[in-house]
Amino acid sequence: MLTPSAALARLKEGNQRFVHGELCLHERMTHQRRLEVAAKQQPFAAILGCADSRVPAEEVFDQGVGDLFVVRVAGNYAGRGQIGSLEYAAEVLSVPLIVVLGHSCCGAIGATVDSLRSQSRAPSDALQEIIDELQPSVRPLLGDTSAADAEIIEEATIANVRSTAERLSAKSELLERAIQQGRLQVIGAKYDLATGVVEWI
């Protein structure tokens, strides 16, 4: 089992391969690999990422079948279902690392900015729930009327990643215990859609 720092190094190396177009993903997507993980999964990291189609975690980090335990939801926030899924990854699968992965030009963050500026609700309760989850990260940034919406979205994305990472331990005794015991690290990151680079927060 990898240490948290070794798992992080593996993700960083994979992102560098992705950025430079030197992928070895196909080597871990073979029939033999599928057979190996069919009976038991042993991912080395968990990713709480956005549902955005442009941010496929396995490809961004150049990892294959069975390497990552990925939880995706618009806005990469930590609701009960997401926290429970990550608790499973930490407790049952013993992943040593959880990465909260936001990204540039996030539509969910943008929708939250628009909603707060216009004082309007989303067209459905389910969509409004996402906006409600993201508002605490966005609202403090709207006081700067000189900032463009694009700038606010990027700042809010980082704020959301940080608050979500903090929330994971604050809302989960299980995750907090694993962190305190040194078995788990939670880290934030932001993916740039244009460059493919993951910035570690």
JSON list of C-alpha atoms in Angstrom, two decimals:
[
{"chain": "A", "resi": 1, "resn": "MET", "atom": "CA", "xyz": [0.00, 0.00, 0.00]},
{"chain": "A", "resi": 2, "resn": "LEU", "atom": "CA", "xyz": [1.32, 3.42, -0.96]},
{"chain": "A", "resi": 3, "resn": "THR", "atom": "CA", "xyz": [1.88, 6.23, 1.52]},
{"chain": "A", "resi": 4, "resn": "PRO", "atom": "CA", "xyz": [-0.05, 9.47, 0.96]},
{"chain": "A", "resi": 5, "resn": "SER", "atom": "CA", "xyz": [3.08, 11.17, -0.39]},
{"chain": "A", "resi": 6, "resn": "ALA", "atom": "CA", "xyz": [3.85, 8.29, -2.76]},
{"chain": "A", "resi": 7, "resn": "ALA", "atom": "CA", "xyz": [0.26, 8.31, -4.05]},
{"chain": "A", "resi": 8, "resn": "LEU", "atom": "CA", "xyz": [0.49, 12.06, -4.65]},
{"chain": "A", "resi": 9, "resn": "ALA", "atom": "CA", "xyz": [3.80, 11.62, -6.51]},
{"chain": "A", "resi": 10, "resn": "ARG", "atom": "CA", "xyz": [2.17, 9.02, -8.73]},
{"chain": "A", "resi": 11, "resn": "LEU", "atom": "CA", "xyz": [-0.65, 11.41, -9.61]},
{"chain": "A", "resi": 12, "resn": "LYS", "atom": "CA", "xyz": [1.79, 14.23, -10.33]},
{"chain": "A", "resi": 13, "resn": "GLU", "atom": "CA", "xyz": [3.84, 12.00, -12.62]},
{"chain": "A", "resi": 14, "resn": "GLY", "atom": "CA", "xyz": [0.68, 10.89, -14.42]},
{"chain": "A", "resi": 15, "resn": "ASN", "atom": "CA", "xyz": [-0.45, 14.47, -14.99]},
{"chain": "A", "resi": 16, "resn": "GLN", "atom": "CA", "xyz": [2.95, 15.35, -16.42]},
{"chain": "A", "resi": 17, "resn": "ARG", "atom": "CA", "xyz": [2.61, 12.49, -18.91]},
{"chain": "A", "resi": 18, "resn": "PHE", "atom": "CA", "xyz": [-0.89, 13.72, -19.80]},
{"chain": "A", "resi": 19, "resn": "VAL", "atom": "CA", "xyz": [0.28, 17.30, -20.33]},
{"chain": "A", "resi": 20, "resn": "HIS", "atom": "CA", "xyz": [3.17, 16.22, -22.56]},
{"chain": "A", "resi": 21, "resn": "GLY", "atom": "CA", "xyz": [1.15, 13.65, -24.51]},
{"chain": "A", "resi": 22, "resn": "GLU", "atom": "CA", "xyz": [3.28, 10.76, -23.27]},
{"chain": "A", "resi": 23, "resn": "LEU", "atom": "CA", "xyz": [0.41, 8.62, -21.99]},
{"chain": "A", "resi": 24, "resn": "CYS", "atom": "CA", "xyz": [0.88, 5.03, -20.93]},
{"chain": "A", "resi": 25, "resn": "LEU", "atom": "CA", "xyz": [-2.79, 4.65, -20.03]},
{"chain": "A", "resi": 26, "resn": "HIS", "atom": "CA", "xyz": [-3.25, 1.90, -22.60]},
{"chain": "A", "resi": 27, "resn": "GLU", "atom": "CA", "xyz": [-0.78, -0.29, -20.67]},
{"chain": "A", "resi": 28, "resn": "ARG", "atom": "CA", "xyz": [-3.21, -0.36, -17.73]},
{"chain": "A", "resi": 29, "resn": "MET", "atom": "CA", "xyz": [-6.38, -0.90, -19.78]},
{"chain": "A", "resi": 30, "resn": "THR", "atom": "CA", "xyz": [-5.59, -4.41, -21.01]},
{"chain": "A", "resi": 31, "resn": "HIS", "atom": "CA", "xyz": [-7.74, -7.53, -20.79]},
{"chain": "A", "resi": 32, "resn": "GLN", "atom": "CA", "xyz": [-5.27, -8.92, -18.24]},
{"chain": "A", "resi": 33, "resn": "ARG", "atom": "CA", "xyz": [-5.64, -5.81, -16.08]},
{"chain": "A", "resi": 34, "resn": "ARG", "atom": "CA", "xyz": [-9.44, -6.12, -16.18]},
{"chain": "A", "resi": 35, "resn": "LEU", "atom": "CA", "xyz": [-9.14, -9.71, -14.98]},
{"chain": "A", "resi": 36, "resn": "GLU", "atom": "CA", "xyz": [-6.78, -8.65, -12.18]},
{"chain": "A", "resi": 37, "resn": "VAL", "atom": "CA", "xyz": [-9.20, -6.09, -10.75]},
{"chain": "A", "resi": 38, "resn": "ALA", "atom": "CA", "xyz": [-12.41, -7.99, -11.44]},
{"chain": "A", "resi": 39, "resn": "ALA", "atom": "CA", "xyz": [-12.23, -9.87, -8.15]},
{"chain": "A", "resi": 40, "resn": "LYS", "atom": "CA", "xyz": [-10.91, -7.03, -5.99]},
{"chain": "A", "resi": 41, "resn": "GLN", "atom": "CA", "xyz": [-10.18, -3.35, -6.39]},
{"chain": "A", "resi": 42, "resn": "GLN", "atom": "CA", "xyz": [-7.20, -1.65, -4.78]},
{"chain": "A", "resi": 43, "resn": "PRO", "atom": "CA", "xyz": [-7.17, 1.97, -5.95]},
{"chain": "A", "resi": 44, "resn": "PHE", "atom": "CA", "xyz": [-4.25, 4.03, -4.71]},
{"chain": "A", "resi": 45, "resn": "ALA", "atom": "CA", "xyz": [-6.18, 7.35, -4.53]},
{"chain": "A", "resi": 46, "resn": "ALA", "atom": "CA", "xyz": [-9.70, 8.76, -4.47]},
{"chain": "A", "resi": 47, "resn": "ILE", "atom": "CA", "xyz": [-10.76, 11.78, -6.49]},
{"chain": "A", "resi": 48, "resn": "LEU", "atom": "CA", "xyz": [-13.72, 14.01, -5.66]},
{"chain": "A", "resi": 49, "resn": "GLY", "atom": "CA", "xyz": [-14.11, 15.75, -9.00]},
{"chain": "A", "resi": 50, "resn": "CYS", "atom": "CA", "xyz": [-16.59, 17.71, -11.03]},
{"chain": "A", "resi": 51, "resn": "ALA", "atom": "CA", "xyz": [-19.01, 15.94, -13.37]},
{"chain": "A", "resi": 52, "resn": "ASP", "atom": "CA", "xyz": [-17.79, 18.15, -16.24]},
{"chain": "A", "resi": 53, "resn": "SER", "atom": "CA", "xyz": [-17.15, 16.00, -19.32]},
{"chain": "A", "resi": 54, "resn": "ARG", "atom": "CA", "xyz": [-13.82, 17.73, -19.92]},
{"chain": "A", "resi": 55, "resn": "VAL", "atom": "CA", "xyz": [-12.27, 16.52, -16.66]},
{"chain": "A", "resi": 56, "resn": "PRO", "atom": "CA", "xyz": [-11.97, 12.70, -16.79]},
{"chain": "A", "resi": 57, "resn": "ALA", "atom": "CA", "xyz": [-9.78, 11.99, -13.76]},
{"chain": "A", "resi": 58, "resn": "GLU", "atom": "CA", "xyz": [-8.31, 8.73, -15.04]},
{"chain": "A", "resi": 59, "resn": "GLU", "atom": "CA", "xyz": [-7.05, 10.43, -18.20]},
{"chain": "A", "resi": 60, "resn": "VAL", "atom": "CA", "xyz": [-5.95, 13.66, -16.50]},
{"chain": "A", "resi": 61, "resn": "PHE", "atom": "CA", "xyz": [-3.72, 11.56, -14.21]},
{"chain": "A", "resi": 62, "resn": "ASP", "atom": "CA", "xyz": [-2.93, 8.87, -16.83]},
{"chain": "A", "resi": 63, "resn": "GLN", "atom": "CA", "xyz": [-4.25, 6.03, -14.72]},
{"chain": "A", "resi": 64, "resn": "GLY", "atom": "CA", "xyz": [-6.04, 2.85, -15.71]},
{"chain": "A", "resi": 65, "resn": "VAL", "atom": "CA", "xyz": [-8.74, 0.46, -14.60]},
{"chain": "A", "resi": 66, "resn": "GLY", "atom": "CA", "xyz": [-8.72, -0.02, -10.84]},
{"chain": "A", "resi": 67, "resn": "ASP", "atom": "CA", "xyz": [-6.20, 2.76, -10.10]},
{"chain": "A", "resi": 68, "resn": "LEU", "atom": "CA", "xyz": [-8.54, 5.54, -8.94]},
{"chain": "A", "resi": 69, "resn": "PHE", "atom": "CA", "xyz": [-11.76, 5.63, -6.93]},
{"chain": "A", "resi": 70, "resn": "VAL", "atom": "CA", "xyz": [-13.60, 8.53, -8.56]},
{"chain": "A", "resi": 71, "resn": "VAL", "atom": "CA", "xyz": [-16.61, 10.41, -7.15]},
{"chain": "A", "resi": 72, "resn": "ARG", "atom": "CA", "xyz": [-18.03, 13.05, -9.50]},
{"chain": "A", "resi": 73, "resn": "VAL", "atom": "CA", "xyz": [-20.67, 15.69, -8.93]},
{"chain": "A", "resi": 74, "resn": "ALA", "atom": "CA", "xyz": [-21.23, 19.10, -10.51]},
{"chain": "A", "resi": 75, "resn": "GLY", "atom": "CA", "xyz": [-19.16, 21.60, -8.56]},
{"chain": "A", "resi": 76, "resn": "ASN", "atom": "CA", "xyz": [-17.12, 18.88, -6.78]},
{"chain": "A", "resi": 77, "resn": "TYR", "atom": "CA", "xyz": [-18.78, 19.61, -3.42]},
{"chain": "A", "resi": 78, "resn": "ALA", "atom": "CA", "xyz": [-19.01, 17.24, -0.46]},
{"chain": "A", "resi": 79, "resn": "GLY", "atom": "CA", "xyz": [-22.62, 16.27, 0.20]},
{"chain": "A", "resi": 80, "resn": "ARG", "atom": "CA", "xyz": [-23.62, 13.25, 2.26]},
{"chain": "A", "resi": 81, "resn": "GLY", "atom": "CA", "xyz": [-23.38, 10.85, -0.66]},
{"chain": "A", "resi": 82, "resn": "GLN", "atom": "CA", "xyz": [-19.97, 12.09, -1.67]},
{"chain": "A", "resi": 83, "resn": "ILE", "atom": "CA", "xyz": [-18.66, 11.94, 1.90]},
{"chain": "A", "resi": 84, "resn": "GLY", "atom": "CA", "xyz": [-20.04, 8.43, 2.35]},
{"chain": "A", "resi": 85, "resn": "SER", "atom": "CA", "xyz": [-18.40, 7.28, -0.88]},
{"chain": "A", "resi": 86, "resn": "LEU", "atom": "CA", "xyz": [-15.05, 8.69, 0.22]},
{"chain": "A", "resi": 87, "resn": "GLU", "atom": "CA", "xyz": [-15.44, 7.10, 3.66]},
{"chain": "A", "resi": 88, "resn": "TYR", "atom": "CA", "xyz": [-15.82, 3.77, 1.86]},
{"chain": "A", "resi": 89, "resn": "ALA", "atom": "CA", "xyz": [-12.67, 4.47, -0.14]},
{"chain": "A", "resi": 90, "resn": "ALA", "atom": "CA", "xyz": [-10.69, 5.32, 2.99]},
{"chain": "A", "resi": 91, "resn": "GLU", "atom": "CA", "xyz": [-12.04, 2.69, 5.36]},
{"chain": "A", "resi": 92, "resn": "VAL", "atom": "CA", "xyz": [-12.76, -0.32, 3.16]},
{"chain": "A", "resi": 93, "resn": "LEU", "atom": "CA", "xyz": [-10.35, 0.22, 0.26]},
{"chain": "A", "resi": 94, "resn": "SER", "atom": "CA", "xyz": [-7.64, 1.88, 2.38]},
{"chain": "A", "resi": 95, "resn": "VAL", "atom": "CA", "xyz": [-6.81, 4.63, -0.09]},
{"chain": "A", "resi": 96, "resn": "PRO", "atom": "CA", "xyz": [-4.11, 6.86, 1.42]},
{"chain": "A", "resi": 97, "resn": "LEU", "atom": "CA", "xyz": [-5.02, 9.99, -0.55]},
{"chain": "A", "resi": 98, "resn": "ILE", "atom": "CA", "xyz": [-8.17, 11.96, -1.41]},
{"chain": "A", "resi": 99, "resn": "VAL", "atom": "CA", "xyz": [-7.91, 14.75, -3.97]},
{"chain": "A", "resi": 100, "resn": "VAL", "atom": "CA", "xyz": [-10.64, 17.39, -4.29]},
{"chain": "A", "resi": 101, "resn": "LEU", "atom": "CA", "xyz": [-10.32, 18.34, -7.95]},
{"chain": "A", "resi": 102, "resn": "GLY", "atom": "CA", "xyz": [-11.85, 21.57, -9.24]},
{"chain": "A", "resi": 103, "resn": "HIS", "atom": "CA", "xyz": [-11.26, 23.01, -12.70]},
{"chain": "A", "resi": 104, "resn": "SER", "atom": "CA", "xyz": [-11.13, 26.24, -14.65]},
{"chain": "A", "resi": 105, "resn": "CYS", "atom": "CA", "xyz": [-14.31, 27.64, -16.25]},
{"chain": "A", "resi": 106, "resn": "CYS", "atom": "CA", "xyz": [-16.55, 25.59, -13.95]},
{"chain": "A", "resi": 107, "resn": "GLY", "atom": "CA", "xyz": [-20.17, 25.85, -15.07]},
{"chain": "A", "resi": 108, "resn": "ALA", "atom": "CA", "xyz": [-21.56, 25.05, -11.62]},
{"chain": "A", "resi": 109, "resn": "ILE", "atom": "CA", "xyz": [-19.52, 27.86, -10.06]},
{"chain": "A", "resi": 110, "resn": "GLY", "atom": "CA", "xyz": [-20.56, 30.18, -12.90]},
{"chain": "A", "resi": 111, "resn": "ALA", "atom": "CA", "xyz": [-24.23, 29.33, -12.36]},
{"chain": "A", "resi": 112, "resn": "THR", "atom": "CA", "xyz": [-23.81, 30.10, -8.67]},
{"chain": "A", "resi": 113, "resn": "VAL", "atom": "CA", "xyz": [-22.29, 33.50, -9.48]},
{"chain": "A", "resi": 114, "resn": "ASP", "atom": "CA", "xyz": [-25.18, 34.25, -11.85]},
{"chain": "A", "resi": 115, "resn": "SER", "atom": "CA", "xyz": [-27.77, 33.12, -9.30]},
{"chain": "A", "resi": 116, "resn": "LEU", "atom": "CA", "xyz": [-26.33, 35.29, -6.54]},
{"chain": "A", "resi": 117, "resn": "ARG", "atom": "CA", "xyz": [-25.96, 38.32, -8.80]},
{"chain": "A", "resi": 118, "resn": "SER", "atom": "CA", "xyz": [-29.52, 38.08, -10.14]},
{"chain": "A", "resi": 119, "resn": "GLN", "atom": "CA", "xyz": [-31.07, 36.89, -6.85]},
{"chain": "A", "resi": 120, "resn": "SER", "atom": "CA", "xyz": [-32.82, 34.15, -8.82]},
{"chain": "A", "resi": 121, "resn": "ARG", "atom": "CA", "xyz": [-33.41, 30.46, -8.25]},
{"chain": "A", "resi": 122, "resn": "ALA", "atom": "CA", "xyz": [-32.36, 27.59, -10.49]},
{"chain": "A", "resi": 123, "resn": "PRO", "atom": "CA", "xyz": [-35.05, 26.00, -12.70]},
{"chain": "A", "resi": 124, "resn": "SER", "atom": "CA", "xyz": [-35.32, 22.93, -10.43]},
{"chain": "A", "resi": 125, "resn": "ASP", "atom": "CA", "xyz": [-34.88, 22.09, -6.77]},
{"chain": "A", "resi": 126, "resn": "ALA", "atom": "CA", "xyz": [-32.10, 19.61, -7.59]},
{"chain": "A", "resi": 127, "resn": "LEU", "atom": "CA", "xyz": [-30.10, 22.25, -9.47]},
{"chain": "A", "resi": 128, "resn": "GLN", "atom": "CA", "xyz": [-30.76, 24.75, -6.70]},
{"chain": "A", "resi": 129, "resn": "GLU", "atom": "CA", "xyz": [-29.31, 22.30, -4.19]},
{"chain": "A", "resi": 130, "resn": "ILE", "atom": "CA", "xyz": [-25.99, 22.38, -6.06]},
{"chain": "A", "resi": 131, "resn": "ILE", "atom": "CA", "xyz": [-26.01, 26.18, -6.06]},
{"chain": "A", "resi": 132, "resn": "ASP", "atom": "CA", "xyz": [-26.85, 26.21, -2.34]},
{"chain": "A", "resi": 133, "resn": "GLU", "atom": "CA", "xyz": [-23.85, 23.97, -1.65]},
{"chain": "A", "resi": 134, "resn": "LEU", "atom": "CA", "xyz": [-21.51, 26.24, -3.62]},
{"chain": "A", "resi": 135, "resn": "GLN", "atom": "CA", "xyz": [-22.78, 29.62, -2.37]},
{"chain": "A", "resi": 136, "resn": "PRO", "atom": "CA", "xyz": [-20.58, 29.80, 0.76]},
{"chain": "A", "resi": 137, "resn": "SER", "atom": "CA", "xyz": [-17.46, 29.70, -1.44]},
{"chain": "A", "resi": 138, "resn": "VAL", "atom": "CA", "xyz": [-18.78, 32.22, -3.96]},
{"chain": "A", "resi": 139, "resn": "ARG", "atom": "CA", "xyz": [-20.69, 34.81, -1.93]},
{"chain": "A", "resi": 140, "resn": "PRO", "atom": "CA", "xyz": [-17.67, 36.42, -0.15]},
{"chain": "A", "resi": 141, "resn": "LEU", "atom": "CA", "xyz": [-16.04, 37.13, -3.51]},
{"chain": "A", "resi": 142, "resn": "LEU", "atom": "CA", "xyz": [-18.97, 39.10, -4.93]},
{"chain": "A", "resi": 143, "resn": "GLY", "atom": "CA", "xyz": [-18.19, 42.14, -2.78]},
{"chain": "A", "resi": 144, "resn": "ASP", "atom": "CA", "xyz": [-15.45, 43.15, -5.22]},
{"chain": "A", "resi": 145, "resn": "THR", "atom": "CA", "xyz": [-17.53, 44.85, -7.90]},
{"chain": "A", "resi": 146, "resn": "SER", "atom": "CA", "xyz": [-14.42, 45.63, -9.96]},
{"chain": "A", "resi": 147, "resn": "ALA", "atom": "CA", "xyz": [-13.68, 41.95, -10.58]},
{"chain": "A", "resi": 148, "resn": "ALA", "atom": "CA", "xyz": [-14.93, 40.34, -13.79]},
{"chain": "A", "resi": 149, "resn": "ASP", "atom": "CA", "xyz": [-17.14, 37.28, -13.50]},
{"chain": "A", "resi": 150, "resn": "ALA", "atom": "CA", "xyz": [-14.43, 35.09, -15.08]},
{"chain": "A", "resi": 151, "resn": "GLU", "atom": "CA", "xyz": [-11.97, 36.19, -12.37]},
{"chain": "A", "resi": 152, "resn": "ILE", "atom": "CA", "xyz": [-14.53, 35.55, -9.64]},
{"chain": "A", "resi": 153, "resn": "ILE", "atom": "CA", "xyz": [-15.26, 32.09, -11.03]},
{"chain": "A", "resi": 154, "resn": "GLU", "atom": "CA", "xyz": [-11.57, 31.15, -10.92]},
{"chain": "A", "resi": 155, "resn": "GLU", "atom": "CA", "xyz": [-11.14, 32.48, -7.38]},
{"chain": "A", "resi": 156, "resn": "ALA", "atom": "CA", "xyz": [-14.35, 30.81, -6.24]},
{"chain": "A", "resi": 157, "resn": "THR", "atom": "CA", "xyz": [-13.21, 27.51, -7.74]},
{"chain": "A", "resi": 158, "resn": "ILE", "atom": "CA", "xyz": [-10.11, 27.53, -5.54]},
{"chain": "A", "resi": 159, "resn": "ALA", "atom": "CA", "xyz": [-12.14, 28.65, -2.51]},
{"chain": "A", "resi": 160, "resn": "ASN", "atom": "CA", "xyz": [-14.59, 25.81, -3.13]},
{"chain": "A", "resi": 161, "resn": "VAL", "atom": "CA", "xyz": [-11.80, 23.24, -3.39]},
{"chain": "A", "resi": 162, "resn": "ARG", "atom": "CA", "xyz": [-10.32, 24.44, -0.09]},
{"chain": "A", "resi": 163, "resn": "SER", "atom": "CA", "xyz": [-13.62, 24.50, 1.77]},
{"chain": "A", "resi": 164, "resn": "THR", "atom": "CA", "xyz": [-14.61, 21.09, 0.41]},
{"chain": "A", "resi": 165, "resn": "ALA", "atom": "CA", "xyz": [-11.30, 19.56, 1.51]},
{"chain": "A", "resi": 166, "resn": "GLU", "atom": "CA", "xyz": [-11.82, 21.04, 4.98]},
{"chain": "A", "resi": 167, "resn": "ARG", "atom": "CA", "xyz": [-15.42, 19.86, 5.08]},
{"chain": "A", "resi": 168, "resn": "LEU", "atom": "CA", "xyz": [-14.45, 16.25, 4.46]},
{"chain": "A", "resi": 169, "resn": "SER", "atom": "CA", "xyz": [-12.67, 16.00, 7.80]},
{"chain": "A", "resi": 170, "resn": "ALA", "atom": "CA", "xyz": [-15.04, 18.35, 9.61]},
{"chain": "A", "resi": 171, "resn": "LYS", "atom": "CA", "xyz": [-18.13, 16.36, 8.61]},
{"chain": "A", "resi": 172, "resn": "SER", "atom": "CA", "xyz": [-16.64, 12.87, 8.86]},
{"chain": "A", "resi": 173, "resn": "GLU", "atom": "CA", "xyz": [-15.22, 11.45, 12.06]},
{"chain": "A", "resi": 174, "resn": "LEU", "atom": "CA", "xyz": [-14.02, 8.46, 10.07]},
{"chain": "A", "resi": 175, "resn": "LEU", "atom": "CA", "xyz": [-11.97, 10.56, 7.65]},
{"chain": "A", "resi": 176, "resn": "GLU", "atom": "CA", "xyz": [-10.71, 12.82, 10.44]},
{"chain": "A", "resi": 177, "resn": "ARG", "atom": "CA", "xyz": [-9.51, 9.77, 12.39]},
{"chain": "A", "resi": 178, "resn": "ALA", "atom": "CA", "xyz": [-7.68, 8.39, 9.34]},
{"chain": "A", "resi": 179, "resn": "ILE", "atom": "CA", "xyz": [-6.01, 11.77, 8.83]},
{"chain": "A", "resi": 180, "resn": "GLN", "atom": "CA", "xyz": [-4.97, 12.00, 12.49]},
{"chain": "A", "resi": 181, "resn": "GLN", "atom": "CA", "xyz": [-3.52, 8.48, 12.32]},
{"chain": "A", "resi": 182, "resn": "GLY", "atom": "CA", "xyz": [-1.46, 9.42, 9.27]},
{"chain": "A", "resi": 183, "resn": "ARG", "atom": "CA", "xyz": [-3.25, 6.86, 7.07]},
{"chain": "A", "resi": 184, "resn": "LEU", "atom": "CA", "xyz": [-4.91, 9.49, 4.89]},
{"chain": "A", "resi": 185, "resn": "GLN", "atom": "CA", "xyz": [-4.15, 12.87, 3.38]},
{"chain": "A", "resi": 186, "resn": "VAL", "atom": "CA", "xyz": [-6.73, 15.17, 1.80]},
{"chain": "A", "resi": 187, "resn": "ILE", "atom": "CA", "xyz": [-5.43, 17.68, -0.73]},
{"chain": "A", "resi": 188, "resn": "GLY", "atom": "CA", "xyz": [-6.96, 20.16, -3.15]},
{"chain": "A", "resi": 189, "resn": "ALA", "atom": "CA", "xyz": [-6.17, 20.68, -6.82]},
{"chain": "A", "resi": 190, "resn": "LYS", "atom": "CA", "xyz": [-7.36, 22.66, -9.83]},
{"chain": "A", "resi": 191, "resn": "TYR", "atom": "CA", "xyz": [-7.27, 21.41, -13.41]},
{"chain": "A", "resi": 192, "resn": "ASP", "atom": "CA", "xyz": [-6.76, 23.87, -16.26]},
{"chain": "A", "resi": 193, "resn": "LEU", "atom": "CA", "xyz": [-8.96, 22.93, -19.21]},
{"chain": "A", "resi": 194, "resn": "ALA", "atom": "CA", "xyz": [-6.71, 24.60, -21.78]},
{"chain": "A", "resi": 195, "resn": "THR", "atom": "CA", "xyz": [-3.29, 23.37, -20.66]},
{"chain": "A", "resi": 196, "resn": "GLY", "atom": "CA", "xyz": [-4.15, 20.07, -18.94]},
{"chain": "A", "resi": 197, "resn": "VAL", "atom": "CA", "xyz": [-2.02, 21.09, -15.97]},
{"chain": "A", "resi": 198, "resn": "VAL", "atom": "CA", "xyz": [-3.15, 20.24, -12.44]},
{"chain": "A", "resi": 199, "resn": "GLU", "atom": "CA", "xyz": [-2.26, 22.95, -9.94]},
{"chain": "A", "resi": 200, "resn": "TRP", "atom": "CA", "xyz": [-1.93, 21.62, -6.40]},
{"chain": "A", "resi": 201, "resn": "ILE", "atom": "CA", "xyz": [-3.58, 23.75, -3.74]}
]
